């Protein structure tokens, strides 16, 4: 075990040389670690800090591709395996069923089954269903999956005609109102204050919103926002129920914390009560859902609300090459606003790759054809179709790329369209596999099947799967791709679980269906930038990166434009190795070529110049410990990690060496006399405060001071270990000693 407060010493072969990989690029079914300490193997120093910080508030600021899911799942698993956390007392919440399912799967693989990993809505719904008879009584309203028909009925009742787009936009306004806890009567002033551009007259939207709520009551139904609102109301009003929930859950982990809405934050506070066993993970630079009510303020204000919090910054990017990371950092370097003030500068841990490719096309069809042509070349060179994605700003851009890929004979899948486990062929395949698991002994199809993969192939051959894909594209090819994904999953599952049976695979499929954790489909992914969040590919095509689309035309305010920049940043950081950025000069052939590349690329693409000055990097990796006094003081930023020896230039990983900013074996230019005077002074201060010597300053910090011989508070503050609190308390004395002055040894601070 590492000493308290110090990162453990990983062997170089584990993380420093690139063996830690991003979440979705790891082995699908690895074996569980043998011991609690083995859970920590392979984590880098900052990830290990997250995993071993099991008490009190913890805030993890995690850049794209830095292994945040790995860090928090290993944190939970380490606590469970070490006997510090009870699995049933932990609630981990995130924002999508896919992410929650992935988290549960990883925890099982790490030997920490039994931990609840759910979305906010799923966790709240379970509690609401359980406590409804006790708190409300009677039958609970039916949950409606989609509210748009109810909104249409409400608009009709108000005699307000809405076209298709207006109906969607008014529905979004109602959702925003509910997650920000805005009632119909307050909608107009609240929307104006938030700077929202209402799709209709705000008074009309308020009227539709009011009737919508009436219709739900009349029909005894509720929407997803009601699930949160009702759970909050019960926990606020019924202290006995709140106490029962809090006795069940003592430890909370919140992923994607930059995306929480005010309503979700209120629910989290009610779950917590007066306790502080909370770990939050997020990145303000990936805040791209503010239009839904999400805000990074809760993440950015975490240290203010929890002055004793430990803050860990993850900046080692294991996903993308240095070339991709350089572009991502460059995008944020030109950003403005509060999120930009807390941005993290990523440091790629991968080998060098190709430079991003920038291409200008005459029109959008030519751009789509160019992308399809390049994808065919990549596939011919051995890149799997499933490792390629085309990302665009709006779903309306998809059609051109669907047509171009179909014309080129390239299989594709639409992300955000029909969910994998809802597809008819997947449902039929599941029924067939379940039947074979029960009655396979009487099925002649399975007579020659010797293992699980061959059994699955035999069963699915009756559903349309063949060893070779059908020619062309379209519905037949899409059905084959779905069945092929199940065949591939069976191979991975059997390789990971020796002796796995068909019944075991069916159970795995049921678990994945509940979590919407789909297996990989062998086709190029077409997705909007918003729906690509949390995913990654070897090759990414960012298309339509032109003014008017990126940023989108209706992004008017500085805040809206900055969110568009962050959206492009999310797109860039989806790429592991190859990144293609393109734009078209006009929409249709023969049109006026009046478009220009996105302003976000100014100074980054070849031949362009920056429109704004580059800001200095503000974010760096490392750990900031909590403080117990002066909560209004700004936390001091720690040294960038990885640090390098100021003598030989080697990367430093040991906490003591990082304080000295040199290797232990490298020559020291320390003033021995100054070091001894500092030690004597420290002893006096420790006795006066009734603390051990190291609580004033550690030996390594005193050595660093004696080597650096600072002359100003700013120089002293740059030494690792000299936090703001200690600078305020001891800074004058330390600088006086470094200047050769004699101190009167009286009571400290008097």
PDB file of C-alpha atoms in Angstrom, residues 192-386:
ATOM      1  CA  UNK A 192     -35.455  35.697 -21.023  1.00  0.00           C
ATOM      2  CA  UNK A 193     -33.038  35.640 -18.088  1.00  0.00           C
ATOM      3  CA  UNK A 194     -31.346  32.495 -19.453  1.00  0.00           C
ATOM      4  CA  UNK A 195     -31.013  34.083 -22.915  1.00  0.00           C
ATOM      5  CA  UNK A 196     -33.074  31.381 -24.613  1.00  0.00           C
ATOM      6  CA  UNK A 197     -34.557  32.142 -28.016  1.00  0.00           C
ATOM      7  CA  UNK A 198     -38.080  30.797 -27.713  1.00  0.00           C
ATOM      8  CA  UNK A 199     -39.397  29.030 -30.850  1.00  0.00           C
ATOM      9  CA  UNK A 200     -42.794  30.696 -30.352  1.00  0.00           C
ATOM     10  CA  UNK A 201     -44.150  33.584 -28.320  1.00  0.00           C
ATOM     11  CA  UNK A 202     -43.135  32.811 -24.693  1.00  0.00           C
ATOM     12  CA  UNK A 203     -46.715  33.395 -23.558  1.00  0.00           C
ATOM     13  CA  UNK A 204     -47.890  30.715 -25.990  1.00  0.00           C
ATOM     14  CA  UNK A 205     -45.268  28.265 -24.780  1.00  0.00           C
ATOM     15  CA  UNK A 206     -46.264  28.939 -21.175  1.00  0.00           C
ATOM     16  CA  UNK A 207     -49.889  28.260 -22.105  1.00  0.00           C
ATOM     17  CA  UNK A 208     -49.024  24.984 -23.876  1.00  0.00           C
ATOM     18  CA  UNK A 209     -46.810  23.979 -20.922  1.00  0.00           C
ATOM     19  CA  UNK A 210     -49.659  24.611 -18.474  1.00  0.00           C
ATOM     20  CA  UNK A 211     -52.182  22.586 -20.488  1.00  0.00           C
ATOM     21  CA  UNK A 212     -49.579  19.833 -20.977  1.00  0.00           C
ATOM     22  CA  UNK A 213     -49.338  19.454 -17.192  1.00  0.00           C
ATOM     23  CA  UNK A 214     -53.153  19.332 -16.933  1.00  0.00           C
ATOM     24  CA  UNK A 215     -53.359  16.649 -19.619  1.00  0.00           C
ATOM     25  CA  UNK A 216     -50.847  14.467 -17.791  1.00  0.00           C
ATOM     26  CA  UNK A 217     -52.879  14.651 -14.602  1.00  0.00           C
ATOM     27  CA  UNK A 218     -56.119  13.905 -16.455  1.00  0.00           C
ATOM     28  CA  UNK A 219     -54.573  10.864 -18.194  1.00  0.00           C
ATOM     29  CA  UNK A 220     -52.678   9.698 -15.105  1.00  0.00           C
ATOM     30  CA  UNK A 221     -49.302   9.703 -16.844  1.00  0.00           C
ATOM     31  CA  UNK A 222     -45.922  11.231 -16.060  1.00  0.00           C
ATOM     32  CA  UNK A 223     -42.791  12.080 -18.030  1.00  0.00           C
ATOM     33  CA  UNK A 224     -39.135  11.471 -17.222  1.00  0.00           C
ATOM     34  CA  UNK A 225     -38.707  14.892 -15.626  1.00  0.00           C
ATOM     35  CA  UNK A 226     -41.649  14.104 -13.315  1.00  0.00           C
ATOM     36  CA  UNK A 227     -39.731  11.076 -12.055  1.00  0.00           C
ATOM     37  CA  UNK A 228     -37.012  13.401 -10.731  1.00  0.00           C
ATOM     38  CA  UNK A 229     -39.428  16.072  -9.522  1.00  0.00           C
ATOM     39  CA  UNK A 230     -41.615  13.607  -7.620  1.00  0.00           C
ATOM     40  CA  UNK A 231     -38.627  11.848  -6.050  1.00  0.00           C
ATOM     41  CA  UNK A 232     -37.252  15.223  -4.930  1.00  0.00           C
ATOM     42  CA  UNK A 233     -40.642  16.179  -3.471  1.00  0.00           C
ATOM     43  CA  UNK A 234     -40.940  12.926  -1.501  1.00  0.00           C
ATOM     44  CA  UNK A 235     -37.394  13.158  -0.117  1.00  0.00           C
ATOM     45  CA  UNK A 236     -37.959  16.793   0.865  1.00  0.00           C
ATOM     46  CA  UNK A 237     -41.322  16.221   2.536  1.00  0.00           C
ATOM     47  CA  UNK A 238     -40.834  12.793   4.095  1.00  0.00           C
ATOM     48  CA  UNK A 239     -37.774  12.810   6.330  1.00  0.00           C
ATOM     49  CA  UNK A 240     -38.392   9.174   7.297  1.00  0.00           C
ATOM     50  CA  UNK A 241     -38.112   8.118   3.640  1.00  0.00           C
ATOM     51  CA  UNK A 242     -35.062  10.330   3.101  1.00  0.00           C
ATOM     52  CA  UNK A 243     -33.406   8.686   6.130  1.00  0.00           C
ATOM     53  CA  UNK A 244     -34.215   5.244   4.736  1.00  0.00           C
ATOM     54  CA  UNK A 245     -32.581   6.082   1.378  1.00  0.00           C
ATOM     55  CA  UNK A 246     -29.536   7.563   3.114  1.00  0.00           C
ATOM     56  CA  UNK A 247     -29.146   4.495   5.309  1.00  0.00           C
ATOM     57  CA  UNK A 248     -29.039   2.397   2.124  1.00  0.00           C
ATOM     58  CA  UNK A 249     -26.503   4.535   0.238  1.00  0.00           C
ATOM     59  CA  UNK A 250     -23.462   5.993   1.988  1.00  0.00           C
ATOM     60  CA  UNK A 251     -21.132   6.543  -0.970  1.00  0.00           C
ATOM     61  CA  UNK A 252     -21.940   8.324  -4.226  1.00  0.00           C
ATOM     62  CA  UNK A 253     -20.083   8.596  -7.521  1.00  0.00           C
ATOM     63  CA  UNK A 254     -21.345  10.923 -10.276  1.00  0.00           C
ATOM     64  CA  UNK A 255     -19.917  10.641 -13.781  1.00  0.00           C
ATOM     65  CA  UNK A 256     -20.159  13.439 -16.405  1.00  0.00           C
ATOM     66  CA  UNK A 257     -20.801  15.907 -13.588  1.00  0.00           C
ATOM     67  CA  UNK A 258     -20.502  18.851 -15.987  1.00  0.00           C
ATOM     68  CA  UNK A 259     -23.859  17.768 -17.438  1.00  0.00           C
ATOM     69  CA  UNK A 260     -25.985  17.810 -14.270  1.00  0.00           C
ATOM     70  CA  UNK A 261     -29.070  19.991 -14.286  1.00  0.00           C
ATOM     71  CA  UNK A 262     -30.268  21.992 -11.268  1.00  0.00           C
ATOM     72  CA  UNK A 263     -32.943  19.344 -10.685  1.00  0.00           C
ATOM     73  CA  UNK A 264     -30.436  16.476 -10.728  1.00  0.00           C
ATOM     74  CA  UNK A 265     -28.144  18.431  -8.413  1.00  0.00           C
ATOM     75  CA  UNK A 266     -31.040  18.910  -5.982  1.00  0.00           C
ATOM     76  CA  UNK A 267     -31.769  15.165  -6.026  1.00  0.00           C
ATOM     77  CA  UNK A 268     -28.098  14.403  -5.383  1.00  0.00           C
ATOM     78  CA  UNK A 269     -28.083  16.794  -2.403  1.00  0.00           C
ATOM     79  CA  UNK A 270     -31.132  15.049  -0.944  1.00  0.00           C
ATOM     80  CA  UNK A 271     -29.475  11.658  -1.368  1.00  0.00           C
ATOM     81  CA  UNK A 272     -26.370  12.937   0.406  1.00  0.00           C
ATOM     82  CA  UNK A 273     -27.976  14.781   3.300  1.00  0.00           C
ATOM     83  CA  UNK A 274     -25.285  16.223   5.549  1.00  0.00           C
ATOM     84  CA  UNK A 275     -22.629  13.735   4.430  1.00  0.00           C
ATOM     85  CA  UNK A 276     -19.738  14.324   2.067  1.00  0.00           C
ATOM     86  CA  UNK A 277     -18.788  10.874   0.755  1.00  0.00           C
ATOM     87  CA  UNK A 278     -19.130  12.065  -2.819  1.00  0.00           C
ATOM     88  CA  UNK A 279     -16.858  11.612  -5.832  1.00  0.00           C
ATOM     89  CA  UNK A 280     -17.684  13.622  -8.955  1.00  0.00           C
ATOM     90  CA  UNK A 281     -16.016  13.328 -12.351  1.00  0.00           C
ATOM     91  CA  UNK A 282     -16.245  15.747 -15.237  1.00  0.00           C
ATOM     92  CA  UNK A 283     -14.664  18.108 -17.724  1.00  0.00           C
ATOM     93  CA  UNK A 284     -16.036  21.618 -18.208  1.00  0.00           C
ATOM     94  CA  UNK A 285     -14.573  21.636 -21.723  1.00  0.00           C
ATOM     95  CA  UNK A 286     -17.030  18.899 -22.694  1.00  0.00           C
ATOM     96  CA  UNK A 287     -20.148  20.799 -21.623  1.00  0.00           C
ATOM     97  CA  UNK A 288     -22.302  20.548 -24.749  1.00  0.00           C
ATOM     98  CA  UNK A 289     -25.831  20.113 -23.407  1.00  0.00           C
ATOM     99  CA  UNK A 290     -26.596  23.508 -21.855  1.00  0.00           C
ATOM    100  CA  UNK A 291     -29.692  23.776 -24.084  1.00  0.00           C
ATOM    101  CA  UNK A 292     -31.187  20.945 -21.970  1.00  0.00           C
ATOM    102  CA  UNK A 293     -30.486  22.738 -18.693  1.00  0.00           C
ATOM    103  CA  UNK A 294     -27.103  21.133 -17.996  1.00  0.00           C
ATOM    104  CA  UNK A 295     -24.531  23.430 -16.415  1.00  0.00           C
ATOM    105  CA  UNK A 296     -20.847  23.005 -15.477  1.00  0.00           C
ATOM    106  CA  UNK A 297     -21.286  25.394 -12.548  1.00  0.00           C
ATOM    107  CA  UNK A 298     -21.768  22.545 -10.064  1.00  0.00           C
ATOM    108  CA  UNK A 299     -18.444  21.038 -11.194  1.00  0.00           C
ATOM    109  CA  UNK A 300     -16.591  24.362 -11.218  1.00  0.00           C
ATOM    110  CA  UNK A 301     -18.010  25.371  -7.820  1.00  0.00           C
ATOM    111  CA  UNK A 302     -17.314  22.011  -6.174  1.00  0.00           C
ATOM    112  CA  UNK A 303     -14.254  23.261  -4.296  1.00  0.00           C
ATOM    113  CA  UNK A 304     -16.227  26.250  -3.013  1.00  0.00           C
ATOM    114  CA  UNK A 305     -19.049  24.046  -1.713  1.00  0.00           C
ATOM    115  CA  UNK A 306     -16.596  21.476  -0.338  1.00  0.00           C
ATOM    116  CA  UNK A 307     -13.472  23.345   0.888  1.00  0.00           C
ATOM    117  CA  UNK A 308     -11.918  20.096   2.133  1.00  0.00           C
ATOM    118  CA  UNK A 309     -12.226  18.353  -1.235  1.00  0.00           C
ATOM    119  CA  UNK A 310      -9.398  16.489  -2.900  1.00  0.00           C
ATOM    120  CA  UNK A 311      -9.112  17.544  -6.545  1.00  0.00           C
ATOM    121  CA  UNK A 312      -7.358  15.222  -8.996  1.00  0.00           C
ATOM    122  CA  UNK A 313      -6.659  16.293 -12.577  1.00  0.00           C
ATOM    123  CA  UNK A 314      -6.292  13.670 -15.289  1.00  0.00           C
ATOM    124  CA  UNK A 315      -4.496  15.015 -18.369  1.00  0.00           C
ATOM    125  CA  UNK A 316      -2.622  11.991 -19.752  1.00  0.00           C
ATOM    126  CA  UNK A 317      -4.496  11.223 -22.965  1.00  0.00           C
ATOM    127  CA  UNK A 318      -4.307   7.511 -23.804  1.00  0.00           C
ATOM    128  CA  UNK A 319      -6.771   7.726 -26.677  1.00  0.00           C
ATOM    129  CA  UNK A 320      -5.370  10.099 -29.281  1.00  0.00           C
ATOM    130  CA  UNK A 321      -2.039  10.685 -30.991  1.00  0.00           C
ATOM    131  CA  UNK A 322      -0.009  13.832 -30.238  1.00  0.00           C
ATOM    132  CA  UNK A 323      -1.178  15.296 -33.553  1.00  0.00           C
ATOM    133  CA  UNK A 324      -4.865  14.951 -32.650  1.00  0.00           C
ATOM    134  CA  UNK A 325      -4.233  16.180 -29.107  1.00  0.00           C
ATOM    135  CA  UNK A 326      -2.357  19.214 -30.443  1.00  0.00           C
ATOM    136  CA  UNK A 327      -5.402  20.244 -32.467  1.00  0.00           C
ATOM    137  CA  UNK A 328      -7.718  19.660 -29.499  1.00  0.00           C
ATOM    138  CA  UNK A 329      -5.526  21.776 -27.220  1.00  0.00           C
ATOM    139  CA  UNK A 330      -5.326  24.448 -29.918  1.00  0.00           C
ATOM    140  CA  UNK A 331      -9.121  24.687 -30.121  1.00  0.00           C
ATOM    141  CA  UNK A 332      -9.437  25.310 -26.397  1.00  0.00           C
ATOM    142  CA  UNK A 333      -6.456  27.660 -26.313  1.00  0.00           C
ATOM    143  CA  UNK A 334      -8.595  30.202 -28.188  1.00  0.00           C
ATOM    144  CA  UNK A 335     -11.651  29.702 -25.977  1.00  0.00           C
ATOM    145  CA  UNK A 336     -13.164  32.248 -23.617  1.00  0.00           C
ATOM    146  CA  UNK A 337     -15.504  32.067 -20.664  1.00  0.00           C
ATOM    147  CA  UNK A 338     -15.604  30.298 -17.351  1.00  0.00           C
ATOM    148  CA  UNK A 339     -15.230  26.772 -18.707  1.00  0.00           C
ATOM    149  CA  UNK A 340     -12.135  27.913 -20.634  1.00  0.00           C
ATOM    150  CA  UNK A 341     -10.634  29.253 -17.413  1.00  0.00           C
ATOM    151  CA  UNK A 342     -10.651  25.682 -16.070  1.00  0.00           C
ATOM    152  CA  UNK A 343      -9.617  23.849 -19.214  1.00  0.00           C
ATOM    153  CA  UNK A 344      -7.141  20.999 -19.073  1.00  0.00           C
ATOM    154  CA  UNK A 345      -4.203  20.778 -21.462  1.00  0.00           C
ATOM    155  CA  UNK A 346      -3.986  17.177 -22.592  1.00  0.00           C
ATOM    156  CA  UNK A 347      -0.666  15.330 -22.883  1.00  0.00           C
ATOM    157  CA  UNK A 348      -0.760  12.465 -25.379  1.00  0.00           C
ATOM    158  CA  UNK A 349       0.706   9.164 -24.213  1.00  0.00           C
ATOM    159  CA  UNK A 350       0.607   7.573 -27.660  1.00  0.00           C
ATOM    160  CA  UNK A 351       3.192   7.323 -30.405  1.00  0.00           C
ATOM    161  CA  UNK A 352       3.132   9.952 -33.130  1.00  0.00           C
ATOM    162  CA  UNK A 353       0.592   9.557 -35.907  1.00  0.00           C
ATOM    163  CA  UNK A 354      -0.404  11.358 -39.100  1.00  0.00           C
ATOM    164  CA  UNK A 355      -1.288  15.025 -39.081  1.00  0.00           C
ATOM    165  CA  UNK A 356      -4.995  15.908 -39.343  1.00  0.00           C
ATOM    166  CA  UNK A 357      -6.092  16.258 -42.973  1.00  0.00           C
ATOM    167  CA  UNK A 358      -7.986  19.413 -43.997  1.00  0.00           C
ATOM    168  CA  UNK A 359      -9.978  19.313 -47.248  1.00  0.00           C
ATOM    169  CA  UNK A 360     -12.055  21.947 -49.008  1.00  0.00           C
ATOM    170  CA  UNK A 361     -14.774  20.833 -51.460  1.00  0.00           C
ATOM    171  CA  UNK A 362     -16.808  22.761 -54.011  1.00  0.00           C
ATOM    172  CA  UNK A 363     -20.177  21.551 -52.662  1.00  0.00           C
ATOM    173  CA  UNK A 364     -21.740  19.195 -50.117  1.00  0.00           C
ATOM    174  CA  UNK A 365     -22.318  16.220 -52.480  1.00  0.00           C
ATOM    175  CA  UNK A 366     -18.647  16.401 -53.468  1.00  0.00           C
ATOM    176  CA  UNK A 367     -17.696  16.467 -49.786  1.00  0.00           C
ATOM    177  CA  UNK A 368     -19.799  13.349 -49.104  1.00  0.00           C
ATOM    178  CA  UNK A 369     -18.369  11.535 -52.124  1.00  0.00           C
ATOM    179  CA  UNK A 370     -14.838  12.487 -51.085  1.00  0.00           C
ATOM    180  CA  UNK A 371     -15.373  11.063 -47.586  1.00  0.00           C
ATOM    181  CA  UNK A 372     -16.854   7.831 -48.992  1.00  0.00           C
ATOM    182  CA  UNK A 373     -13.951   7.461 -51.424  1.00  0.00           C
ATOM    183  CA  UNK A 374     -11.363   7.913 -48.673  1.00  0.00           C
ATOM    184  CA  UNK A 375     -13.229   5.438 -46.435  1.00  0.00           C
ATOM    185  CA  UNK A 376     -13.106   2.796 -49.166  1.00  0.00           C
ATOM    186  CA  UNK A 377      -9.337   3.312 -49.381  1.00  0.00           C
ATOM    187  CA  UNK A 378      -8.973   2.957 -45.624  1.00  0.00           C
ATOM    188  CA  UNK A 379     -11.038  -0.234 -45.569  1.00  0.00           C
ATOM    189  CA  UNK A 380      -8.979  -1.626 -48.458  1.00  0.00           C
ATOM    190  CA  UNK A 381      -5.841  -0.986 -46.381  1.00  0.00           C
ATOM    191  CA  UNK A 382      -7.254  -3.043 -43.506  1.00  0.00           C
ATOM    192  CA  UNK A 383      -9.106  -0.534 -41.310  1.00  0.00           C
ATOM    193  CA  UNK A 384     -12.383  -2.144 -40.069  1.00  0.00           C
ATOM    194  CA  UNK A 385     -15.545  -0.251 -41.000  1.00  0.00           C
ATOM    195  CA  UNK A 386     -16.554  -0.260 -37.313  1.00  0.00           C
TER     196      UNK A 386
END
